PDB file of C-alpha atoms in Angstrom:
ATOM      1  CA  MET A   8      58.150 116.135  88.648  1.00  0.00           C
ATOM      2  CA  LYS A   9      61.477 113.744  87.455  1.00  0.00           C
ATOM      3  CA  VAL A  10      64.958 114.733  88.641  1.00  0.00           C
ATOM      4  CA  PRO A  11      67.591 114.774  85.814  1.00  0.00           C
ATOM      5  CA  ALA A  12      70.138 112.096  85.761  1.00  0.00           C
ATOM      6  CA  LEU A  13      73.468 112.938  87.730  1.00  0.00           C
ATOM      7  CA  ALA A  14      76.219 112.037  84.642  1.00  0.00           C
ATOM      8  CA  ALA A  15      79.969 111.533  85.913  1.00  0.00           C
ATOM      9  CA  ALA A  16      82.807 110.728  83.678  1.00  0.00           C
ATOM     10  CA  VAL A  17      86.129 109.526  85.398  1.00  0.00           C
ATOM     11  CA  PHE A  18      90.209 109.889  83.888  1.00  0.00           C
ATOM     12  CA  LEU A  19      93.115 107.973  85.581  1.00  0.00           C
ATOM     13  CA  LEU A  20      96.089 109.076  84.897  1.00  0.00           C
ATOM     14  CA  SER A  21      99.894 108.014  86.401  1.00  0.00           C
ATOM     15  CA  PHE A  22     100.300 104.347  87.419  1.00  0.00           C
ATOM     16  CA  ALA A  23      97.325 103.089  85.696  1.00  0.00           C
ATOM     17  CA  THR A  24      98.296  99.537  84.215  1.00  0.00           C
ATOM     18  CA  ALA A  25      96.677  97.581  81.517  1.00  0.00           C
ATOM     19  CA  PRO A  26      95.585  93.964  80.971  1.00  0.00           C
ATOM     20  CA  GLU A  27      99.601  92.509  80.134  1.00  0.00           C
ATOM     21  CA  ALA A  28     100.473  89.301  78.385  1.00  0.00           C
ATOM     22  CA  LYS A  29     101.428  86.228  81.535  1.00  0.00           C
ATOM     23  CA  LYS A  30     102.552  82.346  80.915  1.00  0.00           C
ATOM     24  CA  ILE A  31     100.399  79.197  81.940  1.00  0.00           C
ATOM     25  CA  TYR A  32     102.987  76.340  81.886  1.00  0.00           C
ATOM     26  CA  LYS A  33     101.869  72.458  81.773  1.00  0.00           C
ATOM     27  CA  PHE A  34     103.686  69.458  81.862  1.00  0.00           C
ATOM     28  CA  ILE A  35     102.678  65.391  82.610  1.00  0.00           C
ATOM     29  CA  ASP A  36     104.871  63.993  85.157  1.00  0.00           C
ATOM     30  CA  GLU A  37     106.428  60.740  85.088  1.00  0.00           C
ATOM     31  CA  LYS A  38     102.610  59.061  86.507  1.00  0.00           C
ATOM     32  CA  GLY A  39     100.968  60.668  83.686  1.00  0.00           C
ATOM     33  CA  VAL A  40      99.270  63.657  85.721  1.00  0.00           C
ATOM     34  CA  THR A  41      98.824  66.426  84.285  1.00  0.00           C
ATOM     35  CA  HIS A  42     100.353  69.832  86.220  1.00  0.00           C
ATOM     36  CA  PHE A  43      99.751  73.593  85.593  1.00  0.00           C
ATOM     37  CA  SER A  44     101.344  77.030  87.002  1.00  0.00           C
ATOM     38  CA  ASP A  45     102.027  80.561  87.394  1.00  0.00           C
ATOM     39  CA  ARG A  46     105.696  79.994  87.208  1.00  0.00           C
ATOM     40  CA  PRO A  47     108.239  77.750  85.047  1.00  0.00           C
ATOM     41  CA  PRO A  48     108.555  74.463  86.857  1.00  0.00           C
ATOM     42  CA  ALA A  49     111.591  73.039  88.138  1.00  0.00           C
ATOM     43  CA  THR A  50     111.365  69.733  85.877  1.00  0.00           C
ATOM     44  CA  ASP A  51     112.715  67.427  83.191  1.00  0.00           C
ATOM     45  CA  ARG A  52     109.967  66.536  81.275  1.00  0.00           C
ATOM     46  CA  PRO A  53     108.749  68.810  78.479  1.00  0.00           C
ATOM     47  CA  VAL A  54     106.878  71.948  78.942  1.00  0.00           C
ATOM     48  CA  GLN A  55     104.077  73.239  77.380  1.00  0.00           C
ATOM     49  CA  GLU A  56     103.624  77.594  77.653  1.00  0.00           C
ATOM     50  CA  THR A  57     100.567  79.318  76.838  1.00  0.00           C
ATOM     51  CA  ALA A  58     100.072  83.089  77.099  1.00  0.00           C
ATOM     52  CA  VAL A  59      96.924  84.220  78.599  1.00  0.00           C
ATOM     53  CA  LYS A  60      95.644  87.876  80.019  1.00  0.00           C
ATOM     54  CA  ALA A  61      95.718  89.097  83.452  1.00  0.00           C
ATOM     55  CA  GLU A  62      93.777  91.370  84.108  1.00  0.00           C
ATOM     56  CA  GLN A  63      95.539  93.946  86.804  1.00  0.00           C
ATOM     57  CA  THR A  64      95.004  96.350  89.203  1.00  0.00           C
ATOM     58  CA  PRO A  65      95.652 100.008  88.776  1.00  0.00           C
ATOM     59  CA  MET A  66      98.392 101.196  91.752  1.00  0.00           C
ATOM     60  CA  VAL A  67      95.569 103.770  92.399  1.00  0.00           C
ATOM     61  CA  GLN A  68      91.908 103.874  92.306  1.00  0.00           C
ATOM     62  CA  LEU A  69      89.207 106.181  91.937  1.00  0.00           C
ATOM     63  CA  ARG A  70      85.712 104.799  92.676  1.00  0.00           C
ATOM     64  CA  ILE A  71      82.198 107.349  92.531  1.00  0.00           C
ATOM     65  CA  GLU A  72      79.979 106.247  94.890  1.00  0.00           C
ATOM     66  CA  GLY A  73      76.293 107.400  95.824  1.00  0.00           C
ATOM     67  CA  ASN A  74      73.347 108.002  93.771  1.00  0.00           C
ATOM     68  CA  ASP A  75      71.221 110.561  92.518  1.00  0.00           C
ATOM     69  CA  SER A  76      71.962 114.005  93.706  1.00  0.00           C
ATOM     70  CA  GLN A  77      75.414 113.301  95.542  1.00  0.00           C
ATOM     71  CA  ARG A  78      78.358 110.800  95.054  1.00  0.00           C
ATOM     72  CA  GLN A  79      81.659 110.591  96.786  1.00  0.00           C
ATOM     73  CA  ALA A  80      84.882 109.960  95.091  1.00  0.00           C
ATOM     74  CA  ARG A  81      86.727 107.754  96.994  1.00  0.00           C
ATOM     75  CA  VAL A  82      90.705 106.642  96.241  1.00  0.00           C
ATOM     76  CA  PHE A  83      92.117 103.610  96.479  1.00  0.00           C
ATOM     77  CA  ASN A  84      96.386 103.438  97.366  1.00  0.00           C
ATOM     78  CA  HIS A  85      97.503 100.367  96.284  1.00  0.00           C
ATOM     79  CA  PHE A  86     100.784 100.873  96.507  1.00  0.00           C
ATOM     80  CA  SER A  87     102.820  99.660  99.745  1.00  0.00           C
ATOM     81  CA  GLY A  88     103.622 103.205 100.840  1.00  0.00           C
ATOM     82  CA  PRO A  89     102.833 106.468 100.967  1.00  0.00           C
ATOM     83  CA  ALA A  90     102.019 107.854  97.846  1.00  0.00           C
ATOM     84  CA  GLN A  91     100.483 111.476  96.309  1.00  0.00           C
ATOM     85  CA  ILE A  92      97.263 112.154  94.947  1.00  0.00           C
ATOM     86  CA  GLU A  93      95.733 114.952  92.799  1.00  0.00           C
ATOM     87  CA  LEU A  94      91.785 114.817  92.536  1.00  0.00           C
ATOM     88  CA  SER A  95      90.559 117.506  89.281  1.00  0.00           C
ATOM     89  CA  VAL A  96      87.656 118.671  87.866  1.00  0.00           C
ATOM     90  CA  GLY A  97      87.072 119.158  84.063  1.00  0.00           C
ATOM     91  CA  GLU A  98      84.069 119.911  83.009  1.00  0.00           C
ATOM     92  CA  VAL A  99      81.128 120.530  85.866  1.00  0.00           C
ATOM     93  CA  ARG A 100      77.582 121.341  85.461  1.00  0.00           C
ATOM     94  CA  ASN A 101      75.542 122.104  88.160  1.00  0.00           C
ATOM     95  CA  ILE A 102      77.745 120.608  90.610  1.00  0.00           C
ATOM     96  CA  ALA A 103      79.217 122.046  94.124  1.00  0.00           C
ATOM     97  CA  THR A 104      82.503 120.114  95.181  1.00  0.00           C
ATOM     98  CA  ASP A 105      83.425 119.683  99.060  1.00  0.00           C
ATOM     99  CA  PRO A 106      86.123 120.191  99.626  1.00  0.00           C
ATOM    100  CA  PRO A 107      86.654 122.483  96.647  1.00  0.00           C
ATOM    101  CA  LEU A 108      89.160 120.703  93.373  1.00  0.00           C
ATOM    102  CA  PRO A 109      91.527 120.049  92.453  1.00  0.00           C
ATOM    103  CA  LEU A 110      93.162 119.058  95.935  1.00  0.00           C
ATOM    104  CA  THR A 111      96.358 117.312  96.734  1.00  0.00           C
ATOM    105  CA  VAL A 112      97.144 114.969  99.000  1.00  0.00           C
ATOM    106  CA  THR A 113      99.091 112.671 100.510  1.00  0.00           C
ATOM    107  CA  MET A 114      97.774 109.285 101.266  1.00  0.00           C
ATOM    108  CA  GLN A 115      99.724 105.952 103.335  1.00  0.00           C
ATOM    109  CA  ALA A 116     100.147 102.840 102.078  1.00  0.00           C
ATOM    110  CA  ARG A 117      96.959 101.004 101.287  1.00  0.00           C
ATOM    111  CA  GLU A 118      95.558 103.837 102.872  1.00  0.00           C
ATOM    112  CA  GLU A 119      91.148 104.350 101.009  1.00  0.00           C
ATOM    113  CA  ARG A 120      89.944 107.839 101.928  1.00  0.00           C
ATOM    114  CA  VAL A 121      86.335 109.779 100.477  1.00  0.00           C
ATOM    115  CA  LEU A 122      88.403 112.523  98.487  1.00  0.00           C
ATOM    116  CA  ALA A 123      84.919 114.795  97.762  1.00  0.00           C
ATOM    117  CA  ASN A 124      81.654 114.346  98.215  1.00  0.00           C
ATOM    118  CA  LEU A 125      79.851 116.121  94.780  1.00  0.00           C
ATOM    119  CA  LYS A 126      76.487 117.670  95.465  1.00  0.00           C
ATOM    120  CA  GLN A 127      73.504 118.681  92.563  1.00  0.00           C
ATOM    121  CA  THR A 128      73.141 121.815  93.513  1.00  0.00           C
ATOM    122  CA  ASP A 129      70.087 122.157  91.598  1.00  0.00           C
ATOM    123  CA  LEU A 130      67.562 119.177  90.913  1.00  0.00           C
ATOM    124  CA  ALA A 131      65.624 120.521  88.613  1.00  0.00           C
ATOM    125  CA  GLN A 132      68.288 120.937  86.169  1.00  0.00           C
ATOM    126  CA  PRO A 133      70.714 118.600  84.479  1.00  0.00           C
ATOM    127  CA  ALA A 134      74.133 117.833  86.273  1.00  0.00           C
ATOM    128  CA  GLY A 135      76.920 116.210  85.148  1.00  0.00           C
ATOM    129  CA  PHE A 136      81.495 116.222  86.376  1.00  0.00           C
ATOM    130  CA  GLU A 137      84.074 115.191  85.098  1.00  0.00           C
ATOM    131  CA  LEU A 138      87.366 114.022  87.323  1.00  0.00           C
ATOM    132  CA  ALA A 139      90.874 113.117  86.825  1.00  0.00           C
ATOM    133  CA  LEU A 140      93.074 111.376  88.797  1.00  0.00           C
ATOM    134  CA  ARG A 141      96.859 111.938  89.011  1.00  0.00           C
ATOM    135  CA  ALA A 142      98.825 109.861  91.470  1.00  0.00           C
ATOM    136  CA  ILE A 143     102.815 109.745  91.617  1.00  0.00           C
ATOM    137  CA  PRO A 144     104.700 106.955  94.557  1.00  0.00           C
ATOM    138  CA  GLY A 145     106.250 108.182  97.829  1.00  0.00           C
ATOM    139  CA  SER A 146     105.777 111.088  99.792  1.00  0.00           C
ATOM    140  CA  PRO A 147     107.184 114.994  98.877  1.00  0.00           C
ATOM    141  CA  GLN A 148     108.241 115.328 102.503  1.00  0.00           C
ATOM    142  CA  ALA A 149     110.645 112.699 101.821  1.00  0.00           C
ATOM    143  CA  GLN A 150     114.065 113.450 101.784  1.00  0.00           C
ATOM    144  CA  HIS A 151     117.066 111.503 100.631  1.00  0.00           C
ATOM    145  CA  ASP A 152     120.096 111.134 103.687  1.00  0.00           C
ATOM    146  CA  ASP A 153     123.138 109.794 101.146  1.00  0.00           C
ATOM    147  CA  SER A 154     123.713 106.792 101.991  1.00  0.00           C
ATOM    148  CA  GLU A 155     125.885 104.654 100.329  1.00  0.00           C
ATOM    149  CA  TYR A 156     124.495 101.649  98.670  1.00  0.00           C
ATOM    150  CA  ARG A 157     125.644  98.689  97.236  1.00  0.00           C
ATOM    151  CA  TRP A 158     126.407  96.788  94.002  1.00  0.00           C
ATOM    152  CA  PRO A 159     123.282  95.737  93.577  1.00  0.00           C
ATOM    153  CA  LEU A 160     124.747  92.740  90.900  1.00  0.00           C
ATOM    154  CA  GLY A 161     126.790  90.471  93.688  1.00  0.00           C
ATOM    155  CA  GLU A 162     129.886  89.076  92.550  1.00  0.00           C
ATOM    156  CA  TYR A 163     129.010  90.061  88.608  1.00  0.00           C
ATOM    157  CA  PRO A 164     131.640  92.010  87.357  1.00  0.00           C
ATOM    158  CA  VAL A 165     131.037  95.993  87.613  1.00  0.00           C
ATOM    159  CA  ARG A 166     129.755  97.448  83.790  1.00  0.00           C
ATOM    160  CA  ILE A 167     128.245 100.262  83.785  1.00  0.00           C
ATOM    161  CA  HIS A 168     127.405 100.999  80.329  1.00  0.00           C
ATOM    162  CA  GLN A 169     125.126 103.900  81.212  1.00  0.00           C
ATOM    163  CA  GLY A 170     125.897 106.588  83.525  1.00  0.00           C
ATOM    164  CA  PHE A 171     124.797 109.829  85.266  1.00  0.00           C
ATOM    165  CA  ASP A 172     123.485 112.170  82.555  1.00  0.00           C
ATOM    166  CA  GLY A 173     123.422 109.337  80.054  1.00  0.00           C
ATOM    167  CA  THR A 174     122.594 110.976  76.866  1.00  0.00           C
ATOM    168  CA  PHE A 175     121.090 107.892  75.696  1.00  0.00           C
ATOM    169  CA  SER A 176     117.668 107.349  77.763  1.00  0.00           C
ATOM    170  CA  HIS A 177     118.878 109.257  80.835  1.00  0.00           C
ATOM    171  CA  THR A 178     117.976 112.877  79.791  1.00  0.00           C
ATOM    172  CA  SER A 179     115.019 112.964  81.694  1.00  0.00           C
ATOM    173  CA  GLU A 180     114.454 114.512  85.634  1.00  0.00           C
ATOM    174  CA  GLU A 181     112.824 111.005  85.954  1.00  0.00           C
ATOM    175  CA  SER A 182     116.570 109.050  85.120  1.00  0.00           C
ATOM    176  CA  ARG A 183     119.131 111.631  85.032  1.00  0.00           C
ATOM    177  CA  HIS A 184     120.678 110.305  88.055  1.00  0.00           C
ATOM    178  CA  ALA A 185     120.537 106.647  87.106  1.00  0.00           C
ATOM    179  CA  ILE A 186     122.921 103.776  85.880  1.00  0.00           C
ATOM    180  CA  ASP A 187     122.994 101.205  83.254  1.00  0.00           C
ATOM    181  CA  ALA A 188     124.855  97.998  84.208  1.00  0.00           C
ATOM    182  CA  ALA A 189     125.044  95.161  81.366  1.00  0.00           C
ATOM    183  CA  ALA A 190     124.100  91.961  82.951  1.00  0.00           C
ATOM    184  CA  ASP A 191     123.137  88.731  81.411  1.00  0.00           C
ATOM    185  CA  GLU A 192     120.137  87.429  81.346  1.00  0.00           C
ATOM    186  CA  GLY A 193     118.988  85.636  84.286  1.00  0.00           C
ATOM    187  CA  THR A 194     121.899  87.842  86.703  1.00  0.00           C
ATOM    188  CA  PRO A 195     120.446  87.639  90.265  1.00  0.00           C
ATOM    189  CA  VAL A 196     119.769  91.528  90.855  1.00  0.00           C
ATOM    190  CA  LEU A 197     120.005  92.289  95.025  1.00  0.00           C
ATOM    191  CA  ALA A 198     118.991  94.739  97.131  1.00  0.00           C
ATOM    192  CA  ALA A 199     121.257  97.205  97.438  1.00  0.00           C
ATOM    193  CA  ARG A 200     119.628  98.980 100.896  1.00  0.00           C
ATOM    194  CA  ASP A 201     117.237  98.046 103.502  1.00  0.00           C
ATOM    195  CA  GLY A 202     113.863  98.781 102.550  1.00  0.00           C
ATOM    196  CA  VAL A 203     110.370  98.230 101.934  1.00  0.00           C
ATOM    197  CA  VAL A 204     108.969  96.808  98.758  1.00  0.00           C
ATOM    198  CA  MET A 205     106.752  98.965  97.266  1.00  0.00           C
ATOM    199  CA  GLU A 206     106.339  97.813  94.031  1.00  0.00           C
ATOM    200  CA  VAL A 207     106.221  95.049  91.516  1.00  0.00           C
ATOM    201  CA  GLN A 208     105.939  94.687  88.417  1.00  0.00           C
ATOM    202  CA  ASP A 209     106.886  90.919  86.299  1.00  0.00           C
ATOM    203  CA  ASP A 210     104.399  90.301  83.690  1.00  0.00           C
ATOM    204  CA  TYR A 211     105.569  92.381  81.324  1.00  0.00           C
ATOM    205  CA  TYR A 212     107.187  90.379  78.122  1.00  0.00           C
ATOM    206  CA  GLY A 213     109.273  91.932  75.274  1.00  0.00           C
ATOM    207  CA  ALA A 214     111.502  94.803  74.507  1.00  0.00           C
ATOM    208  CA  GLY A 215     112.538  97.016  72.264  1.00  0.00           C
ATOM    209  CA  LEU A 216     113.267 101.499  70.860  1.00  0.00           C
ATOM    210  CA  ASP A 217     109.981 102.016  70.511  1.00  0.00           C
ATOM    211  CA  LYS A 218     109.724 104.631  72.781  1.00  0.00           C
ATOM    212  CA  GLU A 219     105.602 105.349  73.197  1.00  0.00           C
ATOM    213  CA  LYS A 220     104.892 101.502  72.882  1.00  0.00           C
ATOM    214  CA  PHE A 221     107.700 100.194  75.733  1.00  0.00           C
ATOM    215  CA  ALA A 222     108.545 102.624  78.052  1.00  0.00           C
ATOM    216  CA  SER A 223     106.270 102.328  80.580  1.00  0.00           C
ATOM    217  CA  ARG A 224     106.399  98.153  80.165  1.00  0.00           C
ATOM    218  CA  ALA A 225     109.955  97.459  81.867  1.00  0.00           C
ATOM    219  CA  ASN A 226     109.071  94.540  84.914  1.00  0.00           C
ATOM    220  CA  LEU A 227     110.376  96.586  88.071  1.00  0.00           C
ATOM    221  CA  VAL A 228     110.670  96.647  91.514  1.00  0.00           C
ATOM    222  CA  ARG A 229     110.404  99.612  93.622  1.00  0.00           C
ATOM    223  CA  ILE A 230     112.007  99.825  97.335  1.00  0.00           C
ATOM    224  CA  LEU A 231     111.312 102.524 100.213  1.00  0.00           C
ATOM    225  CA  HIS A 232     113.780 103.573 101.856  1.00  0.00           C
ATOM    226  CA  ARG A 233     113.440 104.585 105.938  1.00  0.00           C
ATOM    227  CA  ASP A 234     114.908 108.433 104.549  1.00  0.00           C
ATOM    228  CA  GLY A 235     111.428 108.122 101.774  1.00  0.00           C
ATOM    229  CA  SER A 236     113.598 107.866  98.921  1.00  0.00           C
ATOM    230  CA  MET A 237     112.925 105.062  96.624  1.00  0.00           C
ATOM    231  CA  ALA A 238     115.014 102.540  94.313  1.00  0.00           C
ATOM    232  CA  VAL A 239     113.841 101.422  91.096  1.00  0.00           C
ATOM    233  CA  TYR A 240     115.486  98.772  90.113  1.00  0.00           C
ATOM    234  CA  ALA A 241     114.086  97.586  85.942  1.00  0.00           C
ATOM    235  CA  HIS A 242     114.393  95.792  82.777  1.00  0.00           C
ATOM    236  CA  LEU A 243     113.806  92.632  84.880  1.00  0.00           C
ATOM    237  CA  LYS A 244     113.388  89.238  83.766  1.00  0.00           C
ATOM    238  CA  PRO A 245     109.744  88.566  83.636  1.00  0.00           C
ATOM    239  CA  GLU A 246     108.353  86.608  86.557  1.00  0.00           C
ATOM    240  CA  SER A 247     111.844  86.291  88.253  1.00  0.00           C
ATOM    241  CA  VAL A 248     110.681  88.931  90.993  1.00  0.00           C
ATOM    242  CA  GLY A 249     110.603  86.797  94.372  1.00  0.00           C
ATOM    243  CA  VAL A 250     109.403  89.524  96.503  1.00  0.00           C
ATOM    244  CA  GLN A 251     106.112  90.577  97.148  1.00  0.00           C
ATOM    245  CA  ALA A 252     104.727  93.955  98.107  1.00  0.00           C
ATOM    246  CA  GLY A 253     104.856  95.221 101.200  1.00  0.00           C
ATOM    247  CA  ARG A 254     107.127  92.738 102.530  1.00  0.00           C
ATOM    248  CA  HIS A 255     111.190  94.055 104.223  1.00  0.00           C
ATOM    249  CA  VAL A 256     113.976  93.704 102.630  1.00  0.00           C
ATOM    250  CA  TYR A 257     117.485  93.379 103.573  1.00  0.00           C
ATOM    251  CA  VAL A 258     120.209  94.562 101.421  1.00  0.00           C
ATOM    252  CA  GLY A 259     122.608  91.862  99.634  1.00  0.00           C
ATOM    253  CA  GLN A 260     118.681  89.492  99.760  1.00  0.00           C
ATOM    254  CA  LYS A 261     117.936  88.518  96.163  1.00  0.00           C
ATOM    255  CA  ILE A 262     114.710  89.663  94.588  1.00  0.00           C
ATOM    256  CA  GLY A 263     114.432  89.495  91.347  1.00  0.00           C
ATOM    257  CA  GLU A 264     117.057  88.736  87.877  1.00  0.00           C
ATOM    258  CA  SER A 265     118.307  90.898  85.110  1.00  0.00           C
ATOM    259  CA  GLY A 266     116.232  90.904  82.002  1.00  0.00           C
ATOM    260  CA  ASN A 267     115.345  92.867  78.815  1.00  0.00           C
ATOM    261  CA  THR A 268     112.092  94.680  79.056  1.00  0.00           C
ATOM    262  CA  GLY A 269     110.727  97.335  78.444  1.00  0.00           C
ATOM    263  CA  PHE A 270     112.667 100.405  76.707  1.00  0.00           C
ATOM    264  CA  SER A 271     115.773  98.453  76.145  1.00  0.00           C
ATOM    265  CA  THR A 272     118.801  97.511  73.032  1.00  0.00           C
ATOM    266  CA  GLY A 273     119.663  94.280  75.232  1.00  0.00           C
ATOM    267  CA  PRO A 274     119.794  92.748  79.073  1.00  0.00           C
ATOM    268  CA  HIS A 275     120.920  95.130  81.766  1.00  0.00           C
ATOM    269  CA  LEU A 276     119.710  96.383  84.974  1.00  0.00           C
ATOM    270  CA  HIS A 277     118.757 100.146  85.747  1.00  0.00           C
ATOM    271  CA  PHE A 278     118.439 101.561  88.873  1.00  0.00           C
ATOM    272  CA  CYS A 279     118.061 104.770  90.323  1.00  0.00           C
ATOM    273  CA  VAL A 280     116.681 106.269  93.760  1.00  0.00           C
ATOM    274  CA  GLN A 281     113.404 108.516  93.463  1.00  0.00           C
ATOM    275  CA  LEU A 282     112.200 111.564  95.376  1.00  0.00           C
ATOM    276  CA  ASN A 283     108.964 112.561  94.748  1.00  0.00           C
ATOM    277  CA  ARG A 284     109.054 115.995  94.045  1.00  0.00           C
ATOM    278  CA  GLY A 285     105.781 117.876  93.551  1.00  0.00           C
ATOM    279  CA  MET A 286     103.763 115.086  91.865  1.00  0.00           C
ATOM    280  CA  LYS A 287     106.504 114.253  90.220  1.00  0.00           C
ATOM    281  CA  LEU A 288     109.511 111.918  90.318  1.00  0.00           C
ATOM    282  CA  VAL A 289     113.812 112.749  90.402  1.00  0.00           C
ATOM    283  CA  SER A 290     116.067 110.927  90.133  1.00  0.00           C
ATOM    284  CA  VAL A 291     119.007 111.860  92.486  1.00  0.00           C
ATOM    285  CA  PRO A 292     122.734 111.713  92.763  1.00  0.00           C
ATOM    286  CA  PHE A 293     123.859 108.432  95.108  1.00  0.00           C
ATOM    287  CA  ARG A 294     127.084 106.793  96.136  1.00  0.00           C
ATOM    288  CA  MET A 295     127.843 103.321  95.456  1.00  0.00           C
ATOM    289  CA  ARG A 296     130.464 100.822  96.322  1.00  0.00           C
ATOM    290  CA  GLY A 297     131.719  97.553  94.704  1.00  0.00           C
ATOM    291  CA  ARG A 298     133.887  94.511  95.600  1.00  0.00           C
ATOM    292  CA  ASP A 299     136.891  96.987  95.315  1.00  0.00           C
ATOM    293  CA  GLY A 300     135.865 100.750  96.232  1.00  0.00           C
ATOM    294  CA  PRO A 301     133.207 103.608  95.034  1.00  0.00           C
ATOM    295  CA  LEU A 302     132.218 103.227  92.098  1.00  0.00           C
ATOM    296  CA  ASP A 303     132.611 105.809  89.091  1.00  0.00           C
ATOM    297  CA  LEU A 304     128.363 107.083  88.080  1.00  0.00           C
ATOM    298  CA  GLN A 305     129.786 109.164  85.076  1.00  0.00           C
ATOM    299  CA  PRO A 306     128.752 108.768  81.676  1.00  0.00           C
ATOM    300  CA  THR A 307     131.135 105.873  80.336  1.00  0.00           C
ATOM    301  CA  GLY A 308     130.283 107.201  76.137  1.00  0.00           C
ATOM    302  CA  SER A 309     128.863 103.826  75.784  1.00  0.00           C
ATOM    303  CA  THR A 310     125.291 103.065  74.871  1.00  0.00           C
ATOM    304  CA  THR A 311     125.048  99.087  74.770  1.00  0.00           C
ATOM    305  CA  ALA A 312     122.627  98.736  77.411  1.00  0.00           C
ATOM    306  CA  ALA A 313     119.715 101.771  77.480  1.00  0.00           C
ATOM    307  CA  GLY A 314     117.304 102.347  79.859  1.00  0.00           C
ATOM    308  CA  ASN A 315     114.035 104.511  80.280  1.00  0.00           C
TER     309      ASN A 315
END
C-alpha cells in the first residue's frame, strides 16, 4: 500500500528580511587596474556605482527536516543576543506534535534548536500541517536599570525635533519613548552606552512617508546592554555602519553615520531603548546627558524630522 505524502507549509513572521539593493563600486586606478568594492573607495578617480540585489538572511529561520511520516521543526536564531520565539500551527491533518503547539521559548544568541517533532498518526490517511513562526529580539526577563545615556551625536548640537510621545510617529508602544535628533547626513553616530551589537542593517536605500513601504526599511544598529535592554539607532546612512554583530562596543565609539532611510522626512537619528514584553517590543523612558547636562526628552511640538 502506498503511504500518502505528508504535506507541510511554513509561514515566517517578524524580522524576516527581503532581498534589498546593494551597491558595487568600480574605478580604474592610475596604472589602469580596475577595482571592484562593496564600499565607497577612497579615491579621486571617477567611480561607477551599480545597484545589485543582495539576498539577506532572516534574523530567525525555521527549517523543516526529516521525511516520510516524521518531521522536525528546527529554528535558527541569527541575532547576536537572545530572542523570544513563538511556534504555532495553522491547519493540521492527521498530525501529532511533541510538544503541543503553540510553543513560546527564549533562544540565546546564535542558537539553533529543534522546537517540535511532528508525526503522522495514521499512515494510511493523508496528512499535512502549517507552521507559523514569530520572533522578537530580547529576553522577556530583561529589566531596564535606568542607566544614563550619552548624547549619541558627539559634538553635534542637540536638536530634538520629536521626543517622547511625539504625535507625528512616536505613538506606538515600540517608539513611544523615542527621540528624533535632527542631524546632517553623514554625522557620526556614537554608542550612547556600552553593549554588544545585536543586529545590523545598512543596505536599505531611500526614504518616504509611505508607511507600508518604508516603515521597516530604516538602516539600524541594535545594541544589547548588560541589563538586557536594547538601544536602537535608526535611519542610518546606507553602508555607513562600521561595527559587526557580536562585537562589543563602548560608549562614545562610532557605530555609523546619520542618514535619511525608511519612514522619514529628512536626515536625522531615531534613538530609543526597548524591552521585549510578551512577544512585543516596548520602548522605555531613559535619561540622557549632553555636553551641558541632562537633556529634556519631552516633545517639542516640532515634526521637522520624523522616524518610526
